[in-house]
Short mmCIF file of C-alpha atoms in Angstrom, two decimals:
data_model
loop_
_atom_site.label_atom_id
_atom_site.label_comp_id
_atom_site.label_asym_id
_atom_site.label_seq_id
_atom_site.Cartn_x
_atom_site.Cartn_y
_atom_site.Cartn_z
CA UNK A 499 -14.03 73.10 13.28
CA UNK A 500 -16.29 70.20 13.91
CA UNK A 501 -14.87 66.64 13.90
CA UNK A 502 -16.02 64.47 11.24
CA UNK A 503 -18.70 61.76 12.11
CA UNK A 504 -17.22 58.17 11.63
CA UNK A 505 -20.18 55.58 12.34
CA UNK A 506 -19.26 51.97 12.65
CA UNK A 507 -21.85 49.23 11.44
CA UNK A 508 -21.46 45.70 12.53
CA UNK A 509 -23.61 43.30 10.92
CA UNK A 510 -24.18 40.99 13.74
CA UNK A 511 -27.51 40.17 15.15
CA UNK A 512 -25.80 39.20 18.79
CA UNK A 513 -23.50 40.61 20.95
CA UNK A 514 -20.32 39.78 21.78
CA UNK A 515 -19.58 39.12 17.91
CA UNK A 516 -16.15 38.54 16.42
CA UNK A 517 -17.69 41.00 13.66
CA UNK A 518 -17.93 43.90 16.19
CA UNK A 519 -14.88 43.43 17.62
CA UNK A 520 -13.23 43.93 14.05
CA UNK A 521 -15.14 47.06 13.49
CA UNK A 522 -14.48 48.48 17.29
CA UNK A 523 -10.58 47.92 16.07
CA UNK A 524 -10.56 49.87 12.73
CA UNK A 525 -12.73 52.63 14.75
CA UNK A 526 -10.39 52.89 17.52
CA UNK A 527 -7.36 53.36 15.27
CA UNK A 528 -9.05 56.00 13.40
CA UNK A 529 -10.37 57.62 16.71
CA UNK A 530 -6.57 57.18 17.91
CA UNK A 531 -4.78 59.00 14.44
CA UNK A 532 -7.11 61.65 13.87
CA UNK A 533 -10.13 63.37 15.77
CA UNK A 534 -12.93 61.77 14.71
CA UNK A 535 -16.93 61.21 16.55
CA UNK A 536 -17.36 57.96 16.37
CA UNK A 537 -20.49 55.69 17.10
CA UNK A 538 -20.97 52.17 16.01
CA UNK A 539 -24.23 50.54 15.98
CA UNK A 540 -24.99 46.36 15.51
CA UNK A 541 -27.56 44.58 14.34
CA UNK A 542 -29.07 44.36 17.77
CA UNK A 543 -29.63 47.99 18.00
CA UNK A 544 -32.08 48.07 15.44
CA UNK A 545 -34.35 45.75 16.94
CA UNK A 546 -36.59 43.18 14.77
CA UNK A 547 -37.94 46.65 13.03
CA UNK A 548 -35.21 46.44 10.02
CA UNK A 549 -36.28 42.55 9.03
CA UNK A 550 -39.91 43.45 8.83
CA UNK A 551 -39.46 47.12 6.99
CA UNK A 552 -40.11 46.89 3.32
CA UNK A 553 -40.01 50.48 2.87
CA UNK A 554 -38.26 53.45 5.09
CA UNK A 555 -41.68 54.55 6.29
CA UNK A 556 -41.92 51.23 7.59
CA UNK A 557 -38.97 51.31 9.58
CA UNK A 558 -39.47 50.85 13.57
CA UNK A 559 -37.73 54.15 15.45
CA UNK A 560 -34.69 52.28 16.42
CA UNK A 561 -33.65 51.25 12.37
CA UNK A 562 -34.58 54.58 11.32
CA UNK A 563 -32.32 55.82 13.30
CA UNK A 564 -29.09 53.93 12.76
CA UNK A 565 -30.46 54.33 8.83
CA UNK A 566 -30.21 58.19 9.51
CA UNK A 567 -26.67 57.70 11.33
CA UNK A 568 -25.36 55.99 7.99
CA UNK A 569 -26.72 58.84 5.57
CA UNK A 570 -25.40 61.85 8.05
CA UNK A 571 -21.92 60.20 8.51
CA UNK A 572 -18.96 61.58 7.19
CA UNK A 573 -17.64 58.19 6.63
CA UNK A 574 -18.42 54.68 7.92
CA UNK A 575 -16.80 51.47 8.75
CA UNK A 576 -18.85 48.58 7.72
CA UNK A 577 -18.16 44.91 8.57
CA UNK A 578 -20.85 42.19 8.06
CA UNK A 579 -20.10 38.10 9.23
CA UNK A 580 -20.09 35.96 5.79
CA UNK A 581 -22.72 33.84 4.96
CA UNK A 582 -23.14 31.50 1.69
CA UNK A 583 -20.30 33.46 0.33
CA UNK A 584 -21.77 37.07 0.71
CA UNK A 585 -22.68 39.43 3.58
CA UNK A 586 -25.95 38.82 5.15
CA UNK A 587 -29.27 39.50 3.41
CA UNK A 588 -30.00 42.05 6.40
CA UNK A 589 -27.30 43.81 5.61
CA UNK A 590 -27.97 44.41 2.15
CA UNK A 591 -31.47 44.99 2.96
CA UNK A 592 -30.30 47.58 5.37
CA UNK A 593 -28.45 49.69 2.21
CA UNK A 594 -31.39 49.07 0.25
CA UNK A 595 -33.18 51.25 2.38
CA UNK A 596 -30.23 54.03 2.04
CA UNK A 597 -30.62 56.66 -0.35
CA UNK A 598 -28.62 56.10 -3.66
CA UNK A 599 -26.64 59.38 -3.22
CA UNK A 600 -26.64 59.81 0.65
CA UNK A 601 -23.06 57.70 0.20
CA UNK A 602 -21.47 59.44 -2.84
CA UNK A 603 -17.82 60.57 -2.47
CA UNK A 604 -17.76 59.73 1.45
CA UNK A 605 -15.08 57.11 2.75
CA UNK A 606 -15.59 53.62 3.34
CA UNK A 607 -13.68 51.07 4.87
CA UNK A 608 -14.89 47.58 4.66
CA UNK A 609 -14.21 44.32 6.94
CA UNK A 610 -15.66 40.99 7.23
CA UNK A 611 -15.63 38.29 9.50
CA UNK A 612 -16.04 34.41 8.30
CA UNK A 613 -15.34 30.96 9.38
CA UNK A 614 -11.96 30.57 7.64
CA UNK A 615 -10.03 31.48 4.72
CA UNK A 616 -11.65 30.63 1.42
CA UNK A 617 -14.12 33.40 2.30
CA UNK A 618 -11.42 36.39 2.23
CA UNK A 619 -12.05 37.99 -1.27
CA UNK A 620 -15.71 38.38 0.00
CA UNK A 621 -14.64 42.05 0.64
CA UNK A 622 -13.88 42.33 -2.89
CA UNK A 623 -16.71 40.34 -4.96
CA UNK A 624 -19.22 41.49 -2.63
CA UNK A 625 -18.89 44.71 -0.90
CA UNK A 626 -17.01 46.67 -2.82
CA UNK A 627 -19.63 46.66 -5.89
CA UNK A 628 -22.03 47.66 -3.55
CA UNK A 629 -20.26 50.54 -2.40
CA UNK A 630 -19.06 51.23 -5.88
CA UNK A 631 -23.07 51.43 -6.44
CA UNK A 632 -23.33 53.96 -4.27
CA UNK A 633 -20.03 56.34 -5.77
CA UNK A 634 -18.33 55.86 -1.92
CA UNK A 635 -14.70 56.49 -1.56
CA UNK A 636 -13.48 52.87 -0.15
CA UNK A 637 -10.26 52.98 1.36
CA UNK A 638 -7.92 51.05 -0.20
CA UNK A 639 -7.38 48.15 2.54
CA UNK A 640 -9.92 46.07 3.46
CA UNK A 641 -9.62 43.45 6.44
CA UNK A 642 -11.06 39.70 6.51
CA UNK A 643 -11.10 38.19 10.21
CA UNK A 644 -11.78 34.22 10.62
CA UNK A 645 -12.30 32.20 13.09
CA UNK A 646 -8.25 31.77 13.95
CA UNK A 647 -7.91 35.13 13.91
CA UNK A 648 -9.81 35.68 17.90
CA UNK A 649 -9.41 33.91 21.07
CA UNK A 650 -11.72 34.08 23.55
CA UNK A 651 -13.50 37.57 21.52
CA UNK A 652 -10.29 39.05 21.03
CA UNK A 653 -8.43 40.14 18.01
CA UNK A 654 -5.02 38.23 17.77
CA UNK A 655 -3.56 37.88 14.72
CA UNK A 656 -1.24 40.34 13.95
CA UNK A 657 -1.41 39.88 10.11
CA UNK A 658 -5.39 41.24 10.17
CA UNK A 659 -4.32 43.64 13.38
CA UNK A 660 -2.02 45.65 11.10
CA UNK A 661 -4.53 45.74 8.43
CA UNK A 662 -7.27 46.89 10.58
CA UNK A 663 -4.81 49.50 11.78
CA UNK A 664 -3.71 50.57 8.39
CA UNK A 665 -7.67 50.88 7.27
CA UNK A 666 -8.46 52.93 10.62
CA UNK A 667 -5.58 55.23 9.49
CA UNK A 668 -6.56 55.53 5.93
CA UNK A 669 -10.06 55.93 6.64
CA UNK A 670 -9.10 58.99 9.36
CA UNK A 671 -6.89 60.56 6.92
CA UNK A 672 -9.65 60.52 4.24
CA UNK A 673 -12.18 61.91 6.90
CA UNK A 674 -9.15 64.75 7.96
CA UNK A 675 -8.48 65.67 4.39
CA UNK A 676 -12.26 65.73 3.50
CA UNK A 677 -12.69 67.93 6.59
CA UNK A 678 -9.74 70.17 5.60
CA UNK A 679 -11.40 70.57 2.00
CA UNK A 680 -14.42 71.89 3.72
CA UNK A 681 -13.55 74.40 6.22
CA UNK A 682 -14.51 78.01 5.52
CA UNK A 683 -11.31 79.92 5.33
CA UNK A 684 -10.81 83.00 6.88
CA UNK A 685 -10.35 86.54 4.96
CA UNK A 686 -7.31 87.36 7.62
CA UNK A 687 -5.87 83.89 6.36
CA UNK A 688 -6.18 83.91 2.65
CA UNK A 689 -4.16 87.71 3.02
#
């Protein structure tokens, strides 16, 4: 049985980024409860090739590929930095560019990073229409970092560890049971 393809998207266009380090946490807890390939791709990798792309064809090789990574994935952990009270226009350029049913029935879990509190129901006003758009299965928890939530690039409040745990875990056993739905079964194992 092959392991199901879990690709991480951070919205960030530098690196270190708190946003990263939010979706490296939810993809390590999923990598850690259930066996999972997992890649995760910023911003950065896709070079200035995604802002000037108006259409797919015009995409440079490095967007078209993390483009290609989102539509092959099993399921994906997304995570974009707020701005003006949304996720970045890059990033919803970036799922403009995704085919409408490349996304249907596959897990989600979303995360976003901001500079403090008021911008926590982001996840819900903003992403999860967008996903809903696109018929995804979004796991239930969803995780909203600020600015107190890191020192020094790291991950330290407890409150947003556990839910980035809890969405890593959801998301793997979504992935698992998707997986398990899938698998050919053998005639000496139906007898």
């Amino acid at each position: 049985m092959t392991r199901p393809r879990l690709v991480g998207l951070s919205a960030n266009v530098q690196r270190p980024s708190k946003t990263r380090t939010l979706v490296d946490t939810i993809v390590r807890e999923a990598a850690a409860h259930g066996p999972v390939e997992a890649r995760v791709f910023d911003f950065v990798d896709a070079g200035s090739g995604l802002g000037a792309a108006w259409t797919r064809e015009q995409l440079s090789l490095p967007a078209r590929r993390i483009v290609e990574a989102i539509e092959e994935a099993d399921g994906l952990v997304v995570a974009s930095p707020v701005y003006k009270g949304s996720f970045t226009g890059l990033f919803k350029h970036l799922f403009d560019l995704i085919d409408p049913t490349a996304l249907a029935g596959k897990p989600v879990a979303i995360a976003a990073t901001g500079g403090g509190a008021r911008h926590a129901l982001v996840v819900e006003h903003s992403f999860r229409p967008l996903f809903g758009f696109f018929g995804a299965l979004q796991v239930p928890v969803t995780v909203y970092a600020s600015d107190a939530d890191f020192a020094d690039g790291v991950l330290t409040d407890q409150g947003v560890r556990e839910r980035a745990g809890l969405a890593g875990r959801q998301i793997a056993d979504l992935l698992a049971d998707r997986s398990a739905a899938s698998a050919p079964v053998s005639l000496a194992a139906a007898r």
